[in-house]
Amino acid sequence: MDITVTNDAAKWYKEELDLSETDAMQFYVRYGGVGGLQPGFSLGIKVDTPYEAVAETNVEGITFYVEKSDEWYFDTYSLHVSYDEKWEEPNISYE
């Protein structure tokens, strides 16, 4: 599993969540929501400190990561986060 975050998406998260260059943002599995990989679950985000990251990347000074406990959700997919200019927000995709 890999994580890819574009510079524009990282800038959006920095501005919207008021992140500094030493912060880390976790992608985690949450119950409910729509558009997820697994029925009944979706992807959430929170500012936190990595504990046992299974995948991570650093973009614009921010560490984006997924914990080992959420690895099951992605199965064989990787997480790609880009910026959607039309909607002016991040776009999550799995490949």
Tab-separated table of N, CA and C in Angstrom:
chain	number	residue	atom	x	y	z
A	1	MET	N	0.831	-1.182	0.000
A	1	MET	CA	0.000	0.000	0.000
A	1	MET	C	0.874	1.243	0.000
A	2	ASP	N	0.501	2.196	-0.825
A	2	ASP	CA	1.199	3.479	-0.902
A	2	ASP	C	0.205	4.619	-0.721
A	3	ILE	N	0.726	5.772	-0.339
A	3	ILE	CA	-0.077	6.996	-0.283
A	3	ILE	C	0.585	8.017	-1.203
A	4	THR	N	-0.225	8.631	-2.055
A	4	THR	CA	0.234	9.724	-2.897
A	4	THR	C	-0.664	10.918	-2.627
A	5	VAL	N	-0.074	12.054	-2.305
A	5	VAL	CA	-0.809	13.300	-2.073
A	5	VAL	C	-0.177	14.367	-2.952
A	6	THR	N	-0.964	15.003	-3.793
A	6	THR	CA	-0.416	16.063	-4.642
A	6	THR	C	-0.132	17.308	-3.807
A	7	ASN	N	0.739	18.161	-4.323
A	7	ASN	CA	1.064	19.411	-3.622
A	7	ASN	C	-0.179	20.266	-3.410
A	8	ASP	N	-1.041	20.368	-4.428
A	8	ASP	CA	-2.251	21.184	-4.294
A	8	ASP	C	-3.190	20.638	-3.222
A	9	ALA	N	-3.313	19.322	-3.139
A	9	ALA	CA	-4.157	18.726	-2.097
A	9	ALA	C	-3.555	18.992	-0.716
A	10	ALA	N	-2.250	18.840	-0.591
A	10	ALA	CA	-1.587	19.102	0.689
A	10	ALA	C	-1.766	20.560	1.116
A	11	LYS	N	-1.648	21.474	0.168
A	11	LYS	CA	-1.860	22.894	0.482
A	11	LYS	C	-3.281	23.134	0.981
A	12	TRP	N	-4.264	22.458	0.371
A	12	TRP	CA	-5.655	22.605	0.799
A	12	TRP	C	-5.811	22.151	2.247
A	13	TYR	N	-5.276	20.976	2.573
A	13	TYR	CA	-5.361	20.483	3.952
A	13	TYR	C	-4.667	21.443	4.921
A	14	LYS	N	-3.500	21.973	4.538
A	14	LYS	CA	-2.784	22.919	5.409
A	14	LYS	C	-3.639	24.134	5.709
A	15	GLU	N	-4.281	24.671	4.686
A	15	GLU	CA	-5.100	25.873	4.874
A	15	GLU	C	-6.386	25.575	5.639
A	16	GLU	N	-7.085	24.539	5.234
A	16	GLU	CA	-8.388	24.233	5.850
A	16	GLU	C	-8.273	23.753	7.290
A	17	LEU	N	-7.221	23.005	7.600
A	17	LEU	CA	-7.050	22.456	8.944
A	17	LEU	C	-6.025	23.228	9.766
A	18	ASP	N	-5.514	24.330	9.196
A	18	ASP	CA	-4.524	25.165	9.861
A	18	ASP	C	-3.338	24.335	10.352
A	19	LEU	N	-2.780	23.539	9.447
A	19	LEU	CA	-1.663	22.662	9.775
A	19	LEU	C	-0.340	23.407	9.627
A	20	SER	N	0.601	23.054	10.485
A	20	SER	CA	1.954	23.585	10.351
A	20	SER	C	2.837	22.486	9.769
A	21	GLU	N	4.044	22.854	9.408
A	21	GLU	CA	4.913	21.903	8.723
A	21	GLU	C	5.426	20.770	9.605
A	22	THR	N	5.100	20.737	10.849
A	22	THR	CA	5.506	19.622	11.705
A	22	THR	C	4.328	18.705	12.036
A	23	ASP	N	3.146	19.006	11.505
A	23	ASP	CA	1.950	18.221	11.803
A	23	ASP	C	1.862	16.953	10.960
A	24	ALA	N	1.030	16.039	11.422
A	24	ALA	CA	0.763	14.806	10.692
A	24	ALA	C	-0.748	14.615	10.613
A	25	MET	N	-1.205	14.123	9.473
A	25	MET	CA	-2.631	13.898	9.256
A	25	MET	C	-2.869	12.435	8.918
A	26	GLN	N	-3.739	11.822	9.696
A	26	GLN	CA	-4.041	10.403	9.535
A	26	GLN	C	-5.292	10.199	8.687
A	27	PHE	N	-5.216	9.267	7.737
A	27	PHE	CA	-6.390	8.762	7.044
A	27	PHE	C	-6.789	7.500	7.805
A	28	TYR	N	-8.029	7.447	8.281
A	28	TYR	CA	-8.448	6.299	9.086
A	28	TYR	C	-9.810	5.785	8.616
A	29	VAL	N	-10.100	4.564	8.975
A	29	VAL	CA	-11.357	3.930	8.607
A	29	VAL	C	-12.416	4.300	9.627
A	30	ARG	N	-13.576	4.722	9.126
A	30	ARG	CA	-14.686	5.022	10.030
A	30	ARG	C	-15.925	4.265	9.567
A	31	TYR	N	-16.776	3.969	10.506
A	31	TYR	CA	-18.017	3.262	10.218
A	31	TYR	C	-19.020	4.238	9.626
A	32	GLY	N	-19.657	3.833	8.520
A	32	GLY	CA	-20.657	4.677	7.874
A	32	GLY	C	-20.058	5.500	6.762
A	33	GLY	N	-20.890	6.325	6.167
A	33	GLY	CA	-20.449	7.162	5.058
A	33	GLY	C	-20.671	6.466	3.735
A	34	VAL	N	-20.305	7.144	2.666
A	34	VAL	CA	-20.479	6.591	1.322
A	34	VAL	C	-19.169	6.714	0.543
A	35	GLY	N	-19.085	5.938	-0.522
A	35	GLY	CA	-17.946	6.035	-1.421
A	35	GLY	C	-16.694	5.330	-0.941
A	36	GLY	N	-16.830	4.459	0.023
A	36	GLY	CA	-15.661	3.762	0.535
A	36	GLY	C	-15.342	2.504	-0.244
A	37	LEU	N	-14.214	1.921	0.080
A	37	LEU	CA	-13.788	0.675	-0.550
A	37	LEU	C	-14.540	-0.530	-0.008
A	38	GLN	N	-14.873	-0.499	1.251
A	38	GLN	CA	-15.545	-1.621	1.905
A	38	GLN	C	-16.966	-1.204	2.278
A	39	PRO	N	-17.964	-2.043	2.017
A	39	PRO	CA	-19.357	-1.690	2.343
A	39	PRO	C	-19.518	-1.318	3.819
A	40	GLY	N	-20.181	-0.196	4.063
A	40	GLY	CA	-20.463	0.238	5.428
A	40	GLY	C	-19.368	1.072	6.072
A	41	PHE	N	-18.269	1.300	5.362
A	41	PHE	CA	-17.147	2.057	5.917
A	41	PHE	C	-16.738	3.159	4.946
A	42	SER	N	-16.080	4.168	5.461
A	42	SER	CA	-15.543	5.236	4.619
A	42	SER	C	-14.249	5.749	5.250
A	43	LEU	N	-13.605	6.671	4.575
A	43	LEU	CA	-12.326	7.185	5.025
A	43	LEU	C	-12.520	8.504	5.765
A	44	GLY	N	-11.902	8.617	6.923
A	44	GLY	CA	-11.924	9.846	7.695
A	44	GLY	C	-10.520	10.412	7.798
A	45	ILE	N	-10.421	11.635	8.302
A	45	ILE	CA	-9.116	12.259	8.517
A	45	ILE	C	-9.067	12.867	9.913
A	46	LYS	N	-7.870	12.909	10.469
A	46	LYS	CA	-7.661	13.606	11.741
A	46	LYS	C	-6.195	13.953	11.886
A	47	VAL	N	-5.936	15.013	12.601
A	47	VAL	CA	-4.565	15.415	12.903
A	47	VAL	C	-4.135	14.607	14.125
A	48	ASP	N	-3.065	13.860	13.984
A	48	ASP	CA	-2.610	12.979	15.057
A	48	ASP	C	-1.130	12.672	14.841
A	49	THR	N	-0.548	11.930	15.741
A	49	THR	CA	0.842	11.520	15.644
A	49	THR	C	0.900	10.056	15.228
A	50	PRO	N	1.697	9.717	14.223
A	50	PRO	CA	1.797	8.311	13.811
A	50	PRO	C	2.272	7.427	14.959
A	51	TYR	N	1.654	6.265	15.071
A	51	TYR	CA	2.038	5.287	16.079
A	51	TYR	C	2.713	4.101	15.412
A	52	GLU	N	1.990	3.477	14.477
A	52	GLU	CA	2.514	2.335	13.735
A	52	GLU	C	2.057	2.460	12.277
A	53	ALA	N	2.596	3.455	11.603
A	53	ALA	CA	2.182	3.748	10.233
A	53	ALA	C	2.603	2.619	9.298
A	54	VAL	N	1.652	2.212	8.452
A	54	VAL	CA	1.941	1.187	7.449
A	54	VAL	C	2.292	1.847	6.116
A	55	ALA	N	1.863	3.081	5.948
A	55	ALA	CA	2.185	3.861	4.748
A	55	ALA	C	2.198	5.330	5.137
A	56	GLU	N	3.125	6.074	4.562
A	56	GLU	CA	3.170	7.512	4.834
A	56	GLU	C	3.926	8.234	3.724
A	57	THR	N	3.642	9.517	3.626
A	57	THR	CA	4.343	10.385	2.696
A	57	THR	C	4.390	11.781	3.309
A	58	ASN	N	5.387	12.547	2.939
A	58	ASN	CA	5.505	13.907	3.435
A	58	ASN	C	5.425	14.858	2.247
A	59	VAL	N	4.420	15.722	2.270
A	59	VAL	CA	4.196	16.675	1.192
A	59	VAL	C	3.927	18.037	1.826
A	60	GLU	N	4.601	19.061	1.325
A	60	GLU	CA	4.432	20.417	1.854
A	60	GLU	C	4.717	20.467	3.358
A	61	GLY	N	5.610	19.568	3.826
A	61	GLY	CA	5.979	19.549	5.237
A	61	GLY	C	5.021	18.798	6.139
A	62	ILE	N	3.925	18.293	5.598
A	62	ILE	CA	2.921	17.551	6.374
A	62	ILE	C	3.106	16.064	6.126
A	63	THR	N	3.085	15.260	7.185
A	63	THR	CA	3.136	13.811	7.050
A	63	THR	C	1.713	13.287	6.956
A	64	PHE	N	1.400	12.613	5.862
A	64	PHE	CA	0.109	11.968	5.646
A	64	PHE	C	0.334	10.473	5.824
A	65	TYR	N	-0.527	9.806	6.605
A	65	TYR	CA	-0.250	8.407	6.907
A	65	TYR	C	-1.512	7.587	7.163
A	66	VAL	N	-1.318	6.262	7.133
A	66	VAL	CA	-2.341	5.278	7.484
A	66	VAL	C	-1.712	4.344	8.500
A	67	GLU	N	-2.441	4.075	9.582
A	67	GLU	CA	-1.957	3.166	10.621
A	67	GLU	C	-2.136	1.705	10.203
A	68	LYS	N	-1.304	0.856	10.741
A	68	LYS	CA	-1.363	-0.579	10.460
A	68	LYS	C	-2.741	-1.152	10.784
A	69	SER	N	-3.392	-0.645	11.811
A	69	SER	CA	-4.707	-1.159	12.214
A	69	SER	C	-5.785	-0.911	11.158
A	70	ASP	N	-5.535	0.008	10.220
A	70	ASP	CA	-6.502	0.299	9.152
A	70	ASP	C	-6.081	-0.275	7.801
A	71	GLU	N	-5.009	-1.024	7.775
A	71	GLU	CA	-4.497	-1.587	6.528
A	71	GLU	C	-5.531	-2.494	5.839
A	72	TRP	N	-6.337	-3.215	6.613
A	72	TRP	CA	-7.326	-4.144	6.064
A	72	TRP	C	-8.285	-3.448	5.096
A	73	TYR	N	-8.597	-2.212	5.368
A	73	TYR	CA	-9.567	-1.471	4.569
A	73	TYR	C	-9.109	-1.308	3.114
A	74	PHE	N	-7.819	-1.118	2.920
A	74	PHE	CA	-7.282	-0.843	1.595
A	74	PHE	C	-7.039	-2.103	0.775
A	75	ASP	N	-6.994	-3.260	1.435
A	75	ASP	CA	-6.790	-4.538	0.762
A	75	ASP	C	-5.536	-4.437	-0.103
A	76	THR	N	-5.665	-4.459	-1.408
A	76	THR	CA	-4.511	-4.375	-2.303
A	76	THR	C	-4.402	-3.013	-2.985
A	77	TYR	N	-5.184	-2.053	-2.538
A	77	TYR	CA	-5.214	-0.727	-3.169
A	77	TYR	C	-4.230	0.243	-2.521
A	78	SER	N	-3.897	1.280	-3.266
A	78	SER	CA	-3.127	2.401	-2.739
A	78	SER	C	-4.026	3.632	-2.716
A	79	LEU	N	-3.723	4.560	-1.835
A	79	LEU	CA	-4.514	5.771	-1.650
A	79	LEU	C	-3.890	6.916	-2.431
A	80	HIS	N	-4.706	7.573	-3.258
A	80	HIS	CA	-4.246	8.721	-4.042
A	80	HIS	C	-5.138	9.912	-3.724
A	81	VAL	N	-4.517	11.011	-3.322
A	81	VAL	CA	-5.252	12.221	-2.971
A	81	VAL	C	-4.777	13.335	-3.901
A	82	SER	N	-5.703	13.843	-4.691
A	82	SER	CA	-5.403	14.948	-5.598
A	82	SER	C	-6.336	16.105	-5.255
A	83	TYR	N	-6.205	17.200	-5.988
A	83	TYR	CA	-7.053	18.363	-5.744
A	83	TYR	C	-7.994	18.540	-6.926
A	84	ASP	N	-9.288	18.625	-6.635
A	84	ASP	CA	-10.307	18.826	-7.658
A	84	ASP	C	-10.574	20.328	-7.783
A	85	GLU	N	-10.120	20.919	-8.875
A	85	GLU	CA	-10.262	22.370	-9.052
A	85	GLU	C	-11.718	22.796	-9.200
A	86	LYS	N	-12.543	21.946	-9.795
A	86	LYS	CA	-13.961	22.283	-9.959
A	86	LYS	C	-14.657	22.422	-8.606
A	87	TRP	N	-14.423	21.465	-7.714
A	87	TRP	CA	-15.079	21.462	-6.407
A	87	TRP	C	-14.249	22.158	-5.334
A	88	GLU	N	-13.008	22.498	-5.682
A	88	GLU	CA	-12.094	23.176	-4.758
A	88	GLU	C	-11.911	22.424	-3.454
A	89	GLU	N	-11.639	21.107	-3.599
A	89	GLU	CA	-11.421	20.246	-2.454
A	89	GLU	C	-10.632	19.011	-2.886
A	90	PRO	N	-10.103	18.263	-1.925
A	90	PRO	CA	-9.370	17.044	-2.279
A	90	PRO	C	-10.290	15.990	-2.904
A	91	ASN	N	-9.681	15.189	-3.759
A	91	ASN	CA	-10.361	14.064	-4.384
A	91	ASN	C	-9.618	12.789	-3.992
A	92	ILE	N	-10.339	11.859	-3.374
A	92	ILE	CA	-9.744	10.603	-2.918
A	92	ILE	C	-10.027	9.535	-3.971
A	93	SER	N	-8.995	8.783	-4.348
A	93	SER	CA	-9.189	7.644	-5.243
A	93	SER	C	-8.307	6.493	-4.769
A	94	TYR	N	-8.687	5.320	-5.195
A	94	TYR	CA	-7.973	4.094	-4.823
A	94	TYR	C	-7.557	3.378	-6.109
A	95	GLU	N	-6.296	3.006	-6.187
A	95	GLU	CA	-5.815	2.315	-7.387
A	95	GLU	C	-5.054	1.074	-7.005
